[in-house]
Coordinates of C-alpha atoms in Angstrom, one line a residue:
X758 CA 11.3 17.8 5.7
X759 CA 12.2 14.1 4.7
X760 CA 12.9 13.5 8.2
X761 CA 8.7 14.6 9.1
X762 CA 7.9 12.0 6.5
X763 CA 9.2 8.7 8.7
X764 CA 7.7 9.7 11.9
X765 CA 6.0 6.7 12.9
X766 CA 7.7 3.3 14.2
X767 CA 6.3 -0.2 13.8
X768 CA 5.3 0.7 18.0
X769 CA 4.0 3.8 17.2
X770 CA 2.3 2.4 14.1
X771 CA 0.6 -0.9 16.5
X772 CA -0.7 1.5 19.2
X773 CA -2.6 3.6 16.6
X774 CA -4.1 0.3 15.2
X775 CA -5.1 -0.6 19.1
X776 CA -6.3 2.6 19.6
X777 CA -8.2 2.5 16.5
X778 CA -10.2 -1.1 16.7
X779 CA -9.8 -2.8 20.4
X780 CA -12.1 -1.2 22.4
X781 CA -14.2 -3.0 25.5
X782 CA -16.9 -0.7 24.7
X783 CA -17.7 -3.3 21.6
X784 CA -17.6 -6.1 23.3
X785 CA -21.5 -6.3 25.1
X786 CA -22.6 -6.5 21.7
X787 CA -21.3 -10.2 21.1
X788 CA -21.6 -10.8 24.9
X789 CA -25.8 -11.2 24.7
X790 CA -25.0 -14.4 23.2
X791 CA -22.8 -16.4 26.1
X792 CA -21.1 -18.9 24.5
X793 CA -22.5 -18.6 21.0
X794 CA -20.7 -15.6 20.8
X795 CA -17.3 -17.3 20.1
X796 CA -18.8 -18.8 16.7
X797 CA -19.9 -15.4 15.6
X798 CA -16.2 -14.0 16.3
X799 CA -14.5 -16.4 15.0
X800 CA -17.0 -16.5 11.9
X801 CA -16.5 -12.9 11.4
X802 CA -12.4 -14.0 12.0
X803 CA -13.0 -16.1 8.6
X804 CA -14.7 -13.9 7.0
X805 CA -14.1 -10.5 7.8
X806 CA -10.9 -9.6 9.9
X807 CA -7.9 -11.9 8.5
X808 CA -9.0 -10.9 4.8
X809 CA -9.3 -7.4 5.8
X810 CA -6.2 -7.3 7.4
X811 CA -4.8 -10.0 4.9
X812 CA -5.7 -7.7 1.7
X813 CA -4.9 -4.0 3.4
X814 CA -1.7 -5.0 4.0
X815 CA -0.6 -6.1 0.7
X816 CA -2.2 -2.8 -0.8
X817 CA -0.7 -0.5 1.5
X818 CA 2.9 -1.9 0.5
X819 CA 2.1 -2.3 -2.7
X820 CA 1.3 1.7 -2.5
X821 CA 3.2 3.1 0.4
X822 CA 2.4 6.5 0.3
X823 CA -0.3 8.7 1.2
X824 CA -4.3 7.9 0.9
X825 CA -4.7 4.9 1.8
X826 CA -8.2 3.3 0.8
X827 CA -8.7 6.1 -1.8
X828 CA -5.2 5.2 -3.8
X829 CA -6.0 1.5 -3.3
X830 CA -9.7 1.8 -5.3
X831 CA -8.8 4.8 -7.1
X832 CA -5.6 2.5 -9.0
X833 CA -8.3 -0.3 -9.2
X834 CA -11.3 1.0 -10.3
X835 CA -11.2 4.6 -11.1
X836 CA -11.4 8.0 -9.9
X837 CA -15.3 8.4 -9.1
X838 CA -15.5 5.0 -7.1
X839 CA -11.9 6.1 -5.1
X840 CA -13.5 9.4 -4.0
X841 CA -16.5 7.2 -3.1
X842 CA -14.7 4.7 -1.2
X843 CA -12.5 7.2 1.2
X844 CA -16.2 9.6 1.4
X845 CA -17.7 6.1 2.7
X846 CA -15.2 5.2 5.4
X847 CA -15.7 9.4 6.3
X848 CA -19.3 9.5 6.7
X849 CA -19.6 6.4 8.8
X850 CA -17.4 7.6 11.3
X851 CA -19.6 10.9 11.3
X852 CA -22.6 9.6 12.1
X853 CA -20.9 7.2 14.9
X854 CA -19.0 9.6 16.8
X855 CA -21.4 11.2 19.0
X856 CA -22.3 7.2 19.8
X857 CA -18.7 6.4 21.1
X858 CA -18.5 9.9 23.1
X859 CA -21.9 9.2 24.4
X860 CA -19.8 6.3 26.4
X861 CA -17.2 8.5 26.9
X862 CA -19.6 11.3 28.7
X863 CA -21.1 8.9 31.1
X864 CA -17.7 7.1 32.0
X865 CA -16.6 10.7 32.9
X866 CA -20.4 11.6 34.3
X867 CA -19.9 8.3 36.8
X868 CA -16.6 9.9 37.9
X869 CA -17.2 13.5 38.5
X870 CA -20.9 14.1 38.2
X871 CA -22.9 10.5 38.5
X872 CA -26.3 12.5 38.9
X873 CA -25.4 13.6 35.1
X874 CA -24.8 10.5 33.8
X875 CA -28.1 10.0 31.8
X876 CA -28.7 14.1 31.4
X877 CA -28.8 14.5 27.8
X878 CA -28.0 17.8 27.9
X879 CA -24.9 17.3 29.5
X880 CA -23.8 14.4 26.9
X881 CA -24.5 16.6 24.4
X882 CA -22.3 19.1 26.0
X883 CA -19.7 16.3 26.3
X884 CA -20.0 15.3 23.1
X885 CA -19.2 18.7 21.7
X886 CA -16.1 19.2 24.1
X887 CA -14.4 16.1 23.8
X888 CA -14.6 15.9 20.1
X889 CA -12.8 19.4 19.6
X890 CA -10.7 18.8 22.4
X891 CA -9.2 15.8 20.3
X892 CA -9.8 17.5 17.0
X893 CA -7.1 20.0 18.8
X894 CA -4.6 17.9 19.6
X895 CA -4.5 15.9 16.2
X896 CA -3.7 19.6 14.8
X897 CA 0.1 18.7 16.3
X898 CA 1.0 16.1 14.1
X899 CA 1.2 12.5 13.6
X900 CA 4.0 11.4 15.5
X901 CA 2.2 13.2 18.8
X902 CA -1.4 11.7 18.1
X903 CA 0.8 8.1 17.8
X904 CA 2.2 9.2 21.5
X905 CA -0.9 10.2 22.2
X906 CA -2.9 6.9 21.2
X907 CA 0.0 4.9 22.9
X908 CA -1.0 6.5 26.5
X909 CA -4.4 6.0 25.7
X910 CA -3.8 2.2 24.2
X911 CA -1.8 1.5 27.8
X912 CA -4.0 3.7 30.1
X913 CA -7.6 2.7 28.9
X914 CA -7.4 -0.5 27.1
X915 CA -4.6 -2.5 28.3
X916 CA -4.7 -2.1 32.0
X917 CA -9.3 -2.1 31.7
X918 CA -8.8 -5.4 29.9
X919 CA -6.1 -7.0 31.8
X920 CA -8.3 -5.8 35.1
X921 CA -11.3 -7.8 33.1
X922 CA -9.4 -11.1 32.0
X923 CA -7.9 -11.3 35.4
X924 CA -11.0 -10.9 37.4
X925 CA -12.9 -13.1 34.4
X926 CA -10.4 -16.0 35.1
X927 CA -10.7 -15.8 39.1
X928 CA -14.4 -15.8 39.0
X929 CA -14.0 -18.9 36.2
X930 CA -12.5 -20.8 38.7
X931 CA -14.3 -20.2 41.6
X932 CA -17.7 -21.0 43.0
X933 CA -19.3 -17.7 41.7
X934 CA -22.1 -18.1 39.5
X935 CA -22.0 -18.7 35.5
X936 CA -24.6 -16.3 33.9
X937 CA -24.8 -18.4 31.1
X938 CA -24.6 -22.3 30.2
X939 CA -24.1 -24.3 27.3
X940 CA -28.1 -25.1 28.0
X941 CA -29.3 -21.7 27.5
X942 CA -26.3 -20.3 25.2
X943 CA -24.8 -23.2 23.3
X944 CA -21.5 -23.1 21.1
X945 CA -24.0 -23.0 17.9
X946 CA -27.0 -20.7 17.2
X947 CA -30.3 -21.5 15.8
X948 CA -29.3 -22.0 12.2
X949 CA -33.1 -22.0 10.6
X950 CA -33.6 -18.3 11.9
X951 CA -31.9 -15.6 10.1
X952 CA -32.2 -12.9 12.8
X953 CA -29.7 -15.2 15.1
X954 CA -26.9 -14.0 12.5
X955 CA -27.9 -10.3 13.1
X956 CA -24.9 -9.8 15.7
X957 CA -22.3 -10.1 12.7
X958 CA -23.1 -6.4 11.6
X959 CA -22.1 -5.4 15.0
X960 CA -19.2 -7.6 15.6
X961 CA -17.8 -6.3 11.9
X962 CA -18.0 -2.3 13.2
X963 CA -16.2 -3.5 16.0
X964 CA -13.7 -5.3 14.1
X965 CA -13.5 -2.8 11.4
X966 CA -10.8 -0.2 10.8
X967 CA -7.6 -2.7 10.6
X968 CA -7.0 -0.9 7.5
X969 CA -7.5 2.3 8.6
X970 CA -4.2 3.0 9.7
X971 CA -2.8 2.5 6.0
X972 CA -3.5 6.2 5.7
X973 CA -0.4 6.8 7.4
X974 CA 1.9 4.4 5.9
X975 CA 4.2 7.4 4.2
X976 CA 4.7 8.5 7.9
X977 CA 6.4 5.2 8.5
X978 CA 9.7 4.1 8.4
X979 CA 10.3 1.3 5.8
X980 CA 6.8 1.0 5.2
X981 CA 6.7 -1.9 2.9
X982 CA 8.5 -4.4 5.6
X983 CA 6.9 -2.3 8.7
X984 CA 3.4 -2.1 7.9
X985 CA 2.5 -5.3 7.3
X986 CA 4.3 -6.5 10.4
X987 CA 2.3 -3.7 12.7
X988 CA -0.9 -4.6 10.6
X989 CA -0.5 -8.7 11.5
X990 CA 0.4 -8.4 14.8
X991 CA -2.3 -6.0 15.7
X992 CA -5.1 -7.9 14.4
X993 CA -3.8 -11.3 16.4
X994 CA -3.6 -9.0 19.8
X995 CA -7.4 -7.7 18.7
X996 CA -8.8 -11.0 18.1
X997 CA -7.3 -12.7 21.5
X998 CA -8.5 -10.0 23.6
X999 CA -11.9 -9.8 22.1
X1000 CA -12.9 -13.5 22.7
X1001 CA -11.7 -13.5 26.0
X1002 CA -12.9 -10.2 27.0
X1003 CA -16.5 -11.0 25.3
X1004 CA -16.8 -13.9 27.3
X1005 CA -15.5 -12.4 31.0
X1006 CA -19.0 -10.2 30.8
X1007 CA -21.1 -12.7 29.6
X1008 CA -20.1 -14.8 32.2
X1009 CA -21.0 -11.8 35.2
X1010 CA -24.0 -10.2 33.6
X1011 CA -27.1 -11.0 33.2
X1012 CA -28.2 -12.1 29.8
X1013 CA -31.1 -9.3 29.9
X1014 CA -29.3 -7.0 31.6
X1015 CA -26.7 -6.6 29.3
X1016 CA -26.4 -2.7 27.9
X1017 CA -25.3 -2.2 24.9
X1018 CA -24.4 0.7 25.8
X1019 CA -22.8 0.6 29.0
X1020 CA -22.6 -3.3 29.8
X1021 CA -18.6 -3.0 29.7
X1022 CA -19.1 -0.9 32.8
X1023 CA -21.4 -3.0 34.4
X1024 CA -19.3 -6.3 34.1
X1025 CA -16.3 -4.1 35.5
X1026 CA -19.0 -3.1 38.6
X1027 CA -20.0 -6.4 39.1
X1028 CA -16.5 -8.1 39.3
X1029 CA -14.7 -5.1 41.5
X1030 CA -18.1 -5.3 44.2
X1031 CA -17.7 -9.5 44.2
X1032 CA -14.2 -9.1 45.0
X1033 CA -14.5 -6.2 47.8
X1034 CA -12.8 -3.6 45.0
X1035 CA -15.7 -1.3 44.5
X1036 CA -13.8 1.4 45.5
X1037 CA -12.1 1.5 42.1
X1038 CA -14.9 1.5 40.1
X1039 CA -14.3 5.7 39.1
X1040 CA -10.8 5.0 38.5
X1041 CA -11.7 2.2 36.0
X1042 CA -14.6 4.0 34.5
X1043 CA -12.0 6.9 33.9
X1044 CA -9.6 4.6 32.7
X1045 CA -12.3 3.2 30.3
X1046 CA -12.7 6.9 29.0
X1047 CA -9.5 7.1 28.5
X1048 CA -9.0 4.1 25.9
X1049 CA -12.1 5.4 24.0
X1050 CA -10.7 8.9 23.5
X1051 CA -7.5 6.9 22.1
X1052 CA -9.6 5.3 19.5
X1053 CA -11.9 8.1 18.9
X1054 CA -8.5 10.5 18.5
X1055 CA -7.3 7.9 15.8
X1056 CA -10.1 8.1 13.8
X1057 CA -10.3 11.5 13.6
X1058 CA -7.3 12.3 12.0
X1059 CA -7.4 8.8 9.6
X1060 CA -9.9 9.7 7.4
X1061 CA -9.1 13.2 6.9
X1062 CA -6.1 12.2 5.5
X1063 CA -7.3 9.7 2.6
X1064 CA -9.5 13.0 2.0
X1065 CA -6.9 15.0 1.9
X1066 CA -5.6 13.3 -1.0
X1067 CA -8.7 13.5 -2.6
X1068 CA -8.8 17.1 -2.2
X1069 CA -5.4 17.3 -3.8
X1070 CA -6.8 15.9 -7.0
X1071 CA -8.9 18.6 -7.3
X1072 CA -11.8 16.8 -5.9
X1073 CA -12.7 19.6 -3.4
X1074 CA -11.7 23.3 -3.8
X1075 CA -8.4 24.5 -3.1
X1076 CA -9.1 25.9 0.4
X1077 CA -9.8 22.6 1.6
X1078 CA -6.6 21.0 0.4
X1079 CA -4.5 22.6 2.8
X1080 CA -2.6 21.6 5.9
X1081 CA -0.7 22.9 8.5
X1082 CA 2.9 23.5 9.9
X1083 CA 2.6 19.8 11.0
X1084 CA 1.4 18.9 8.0
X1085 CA -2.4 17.9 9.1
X1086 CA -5.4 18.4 7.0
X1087 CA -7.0 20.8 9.5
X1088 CA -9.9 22.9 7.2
X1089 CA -11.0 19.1 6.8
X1090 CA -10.4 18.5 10.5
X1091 CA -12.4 21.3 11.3
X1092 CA -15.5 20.8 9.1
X1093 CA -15.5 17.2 10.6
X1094 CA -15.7 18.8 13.8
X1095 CA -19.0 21.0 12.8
X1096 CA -20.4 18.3 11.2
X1097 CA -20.4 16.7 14.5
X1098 CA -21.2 19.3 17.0
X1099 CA -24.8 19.7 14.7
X1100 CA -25.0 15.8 15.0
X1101 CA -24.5 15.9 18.7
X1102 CA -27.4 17.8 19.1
X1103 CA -29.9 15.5 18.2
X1104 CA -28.2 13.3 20.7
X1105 CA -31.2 14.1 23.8
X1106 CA -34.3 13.6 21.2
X1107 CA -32.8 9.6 21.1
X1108 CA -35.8 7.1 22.6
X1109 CA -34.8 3.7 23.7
X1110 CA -30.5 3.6 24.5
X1111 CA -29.7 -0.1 23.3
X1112 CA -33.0 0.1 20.1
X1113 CA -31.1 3.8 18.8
X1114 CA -27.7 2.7 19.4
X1115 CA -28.1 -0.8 17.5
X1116 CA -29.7 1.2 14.9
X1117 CA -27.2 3.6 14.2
X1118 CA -24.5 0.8 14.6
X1119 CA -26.3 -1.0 12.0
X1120 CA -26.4 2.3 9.8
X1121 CA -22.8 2.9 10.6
X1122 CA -21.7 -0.9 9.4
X1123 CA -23.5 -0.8 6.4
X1124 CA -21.5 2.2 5.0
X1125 CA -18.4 1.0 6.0
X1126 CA -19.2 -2.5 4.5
X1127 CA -20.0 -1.0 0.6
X1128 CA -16.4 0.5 1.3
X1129 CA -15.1 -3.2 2.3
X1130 CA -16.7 -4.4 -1.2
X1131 CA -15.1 -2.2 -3.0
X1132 CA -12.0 -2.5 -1.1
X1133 CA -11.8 -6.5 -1.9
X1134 CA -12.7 -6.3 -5.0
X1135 CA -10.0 -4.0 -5.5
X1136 CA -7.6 -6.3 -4.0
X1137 CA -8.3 -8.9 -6.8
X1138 CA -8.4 -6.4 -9.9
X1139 CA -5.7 -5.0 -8.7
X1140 CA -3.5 -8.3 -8.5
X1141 CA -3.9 -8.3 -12.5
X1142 CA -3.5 -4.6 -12.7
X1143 CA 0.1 -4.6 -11.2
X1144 CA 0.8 -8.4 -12.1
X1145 CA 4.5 -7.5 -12.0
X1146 CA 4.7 -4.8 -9.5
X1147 CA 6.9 -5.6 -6.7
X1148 CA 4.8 -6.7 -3.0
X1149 CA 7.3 -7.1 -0.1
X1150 CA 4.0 -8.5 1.1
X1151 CA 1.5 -10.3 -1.1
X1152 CA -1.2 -12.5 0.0
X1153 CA -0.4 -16.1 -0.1
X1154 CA -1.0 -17.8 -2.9
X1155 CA -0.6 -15.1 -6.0
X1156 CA -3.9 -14.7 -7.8
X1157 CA -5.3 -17.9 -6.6
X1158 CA -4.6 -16.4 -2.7
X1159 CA -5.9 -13.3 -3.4
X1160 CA -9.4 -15.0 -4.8
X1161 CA -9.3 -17.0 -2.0
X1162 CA -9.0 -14.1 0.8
X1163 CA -10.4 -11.5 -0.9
X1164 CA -13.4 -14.1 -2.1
X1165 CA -14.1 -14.6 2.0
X1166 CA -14.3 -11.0 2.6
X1167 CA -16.8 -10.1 -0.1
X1168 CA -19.2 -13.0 1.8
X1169 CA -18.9 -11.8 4.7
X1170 CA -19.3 -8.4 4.0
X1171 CA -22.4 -9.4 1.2
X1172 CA -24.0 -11.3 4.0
X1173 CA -23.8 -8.9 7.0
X1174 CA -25.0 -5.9 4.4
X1175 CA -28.3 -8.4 4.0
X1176 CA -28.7 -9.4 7.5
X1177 CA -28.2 -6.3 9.1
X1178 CA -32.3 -4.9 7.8
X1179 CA -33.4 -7.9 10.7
X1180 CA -33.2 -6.4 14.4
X1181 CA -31.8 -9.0 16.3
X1182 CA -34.3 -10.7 18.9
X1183 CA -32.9 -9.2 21.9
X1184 CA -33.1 -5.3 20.6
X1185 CA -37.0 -3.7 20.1
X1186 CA -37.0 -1.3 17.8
X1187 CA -40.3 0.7 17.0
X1188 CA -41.2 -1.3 14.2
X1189 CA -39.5 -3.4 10.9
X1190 CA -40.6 -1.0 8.7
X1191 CA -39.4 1.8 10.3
X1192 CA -35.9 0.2 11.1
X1193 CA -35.5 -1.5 7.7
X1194 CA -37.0 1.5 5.9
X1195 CA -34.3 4.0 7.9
X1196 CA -31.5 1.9 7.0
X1197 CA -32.6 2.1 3.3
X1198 CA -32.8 5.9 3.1
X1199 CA -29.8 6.2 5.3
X1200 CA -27.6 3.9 2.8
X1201 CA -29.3 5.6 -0.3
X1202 CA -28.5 8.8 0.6
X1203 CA -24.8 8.5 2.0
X1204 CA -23.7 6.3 -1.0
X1205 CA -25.9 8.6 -3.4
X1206 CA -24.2 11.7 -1.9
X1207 CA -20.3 11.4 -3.0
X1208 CA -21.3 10.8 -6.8
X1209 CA -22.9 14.1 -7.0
X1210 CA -20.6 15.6 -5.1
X1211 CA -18.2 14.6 -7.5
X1212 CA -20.1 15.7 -10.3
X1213 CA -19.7 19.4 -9.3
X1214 CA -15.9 19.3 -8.8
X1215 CA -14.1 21.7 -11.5
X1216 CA -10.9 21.6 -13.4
X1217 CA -9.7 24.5 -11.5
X1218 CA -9.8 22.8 -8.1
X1219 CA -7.0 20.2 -9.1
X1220 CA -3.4 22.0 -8.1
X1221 CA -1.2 23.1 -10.4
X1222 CA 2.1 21.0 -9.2
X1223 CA 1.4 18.0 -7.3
X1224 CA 3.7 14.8 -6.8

């Protein structure tokens, strides 16, 4: 048994954290603004991703068992607000699914079926399929989803965005034409208009997750030396690859003919026909499936987990605290999956692609980023919490560091939570009422939900011998 507790090498651990926050699929959204785009990465660098990662890592060494953001906020702030924190980074996840399988479908549609690629029916379908398919496999056990992301790291990132930065550099340095200019797209945006900032609540949702993977830091060996080097090392290979893959499609495609939900696949198109390689485009597209299966597959089994040790404080009843032979949460695995599969369907009665996916993207960040308050504010209170505990990785910098990182993180996060109710310029939605006033209800409701919920737990639910 102590042996299935140290399943997961630094590797292992690094491919799941690939798997769970690179994806090309994210990078159209920062690609609509040329070369303005590398501000708003690097911005959300700052501010976002290096305190993230910065902070999770200290916390999941400072705890290195199971639970993850739940432990972290639970130690920190109490109970109520930890069962609030781990329902927060759940939910969002939820409603995005059917989004990231929706790109999945099509990539497989273009393959196979190309006249079904914008059938709703069959993404629906798809949806439904793929997500249990995964759910499945996630049922055998930690160290085979981490073999599992690691094909789908390799198969459908790596070799998609080495493909990319390869044909990106030989188009750079050729005669073909520049889609954008330091005229029409310059390093800075327009600083007086709020709505130019808008892209940071996408660019955080595809940034966020670094600490996701802390869930499973009791499945590592050594985690308090591991972790944080897997964590570190992940977040440098995320951030390369993302400026440099952001900018190889805005150089290819059209500024207004960027999709935001398929202009990954367009860029690809564009580069292989220029170069006589069009032939290739189903094998990429598959390949591009593939890598967003990986991620999806992470995902599915991370929260789950911090749930599960939620449930096993008697937060949920006692049927949904257990796990099986491989020691899996799978009763929570499988009412995620049926919480999906309803969600799916609602998938054809969608309107405009890019004005519905921005605004569930928007809805998606939003949730995670009240989680990312309480997660930095944590961070701090917990630095005089556990003043002497031992950190075989602390933030540098003691208290003062921890201000410092931690301080960044809550403004970026505070910031993107307020911009994210303008629609950027580029994306129509049916009116600013009815985007700002779903957004509201949406956020209401989701953060509303988990206090109530925890209102209704009772004593008997809590196990009799735990830890």
């Amino acid at each position: 048994m102590a042996k299935s507790k140290k399943q997961l090498t630094v590797f292992l651990l690094l491919m799941i954290n690939l798997a769970t926050v690179l994806s090309i699929r994210n990078w159209p959204i920062t690609a609509m603004y040329g070369y303005t785009s590398i501000f708003y990465l690097l911005l959300s660098v700052v501010f976002f991703f290096i305190p993230c990662a910065l902070v999770a890592a200290e916390l999941a060494t400072l705890f290195p068992k199971k639970g993850g953001v739940y432990v972290w906020v639970r130690e920190a702030l109490g109970h109520r607000l930890g069962f609030v924190a781990i329902w927060l980074l759940w939910i969002e996840n939820i409603v995005f699914y059917p989004i990231i399988l929706s790109f999945v479908s099509a990539a497989i549609a273009y393959v196979f079926f190309p006249h079904l690629a914008g059938d709703p029916i069959y993404i629906c379908g798809m949806i439904i399929i793929v997500f249990w398919i995964l759910t499945i496999i996630n049922f055998r056990g930690i160290r085979f989803t981490g073999r599992f992301s690691t094909f789908c790291v390799v198969m459908g990132t790596f070799i998609p965005t080495a493909l990319i930065l390869t044909l990106g550099a030989l188009w750079m340095f050729s005669d073909k034409p520049f889609m954008i200019s330091l005229e029409t797209t310059p390093l800075l945006p327009n600083f007086t208009s709020i709505s130019t900032f808008t892209v940071l609540t996408g660019i955080l949702l595809g940034f966020a997750g670094i600490e996701m993977p802390a869930v499973h830091a009791g499945d590592v060996n050594n985690p308090k030396k591991n972790f944080p080097i897997a964590i570190l090392l992940s977040a440098g290979i995320i951030v390369t690859l993302t400026i440099l893959g952001t900018l190889c499609i805005a150089i290819a495609v059209p500024h207004d003919k960027i999709s935001l939900v398929a202009g990954a696949m367009e860029a690809m198109s564009i580069y292989l026909n220029q170069y006589g390689l069009g032939v290739l485009m189903p094998v990429v597209a598959l390949l591009m499936a593939i890598g967003a299966l990986g991620g999806v597959s992470s995902w599915i089994v991370g929260p789950c987990k911090g749930f599960l040790a939620a449930a096993e404080q008697g937060d949920f009843p006692p049927f949904m605290q257990k796990t099986n032979k491989h020691d899996m949460p799978h009763v929570l695995m499988i009412i995620q999956g049926v919480i999906v599969t309803g969600l799916a369907f609602l998938f054809p009665y969608m309107s405009d692609p890019n004005s519905s996916f921005w605004m569930i993207t928007v809805l998606s960040a939003q949730l995670y980023i009240v989680m990312y308050i309480l997660l930095f504010i944590t961070g701090i209170v917990l630095k005089y919490k556990k003043r002497n505990a031992q950190r075989p990785y602390a933030v540098p910098g003691g208290i003062a560091g921890m201000w410092i990182i931690a301080g960044l993180g809550l403004i970026g996060v505070t910031f993107s939570l307020v911009i994210g109710f303008f629609p950027p310029p580029d994306v129509k939605v049916e009116s600013l009422l009815f985007f700002e006033s779903f957004l509201a209800i949406g956020i209401i409701s989701m953060v509303g939900l988990p206090f109530l919920i925890y209102s209704l737990r009772r004593p008997s639910w809590k196990p009799k011998l735990k830890q």
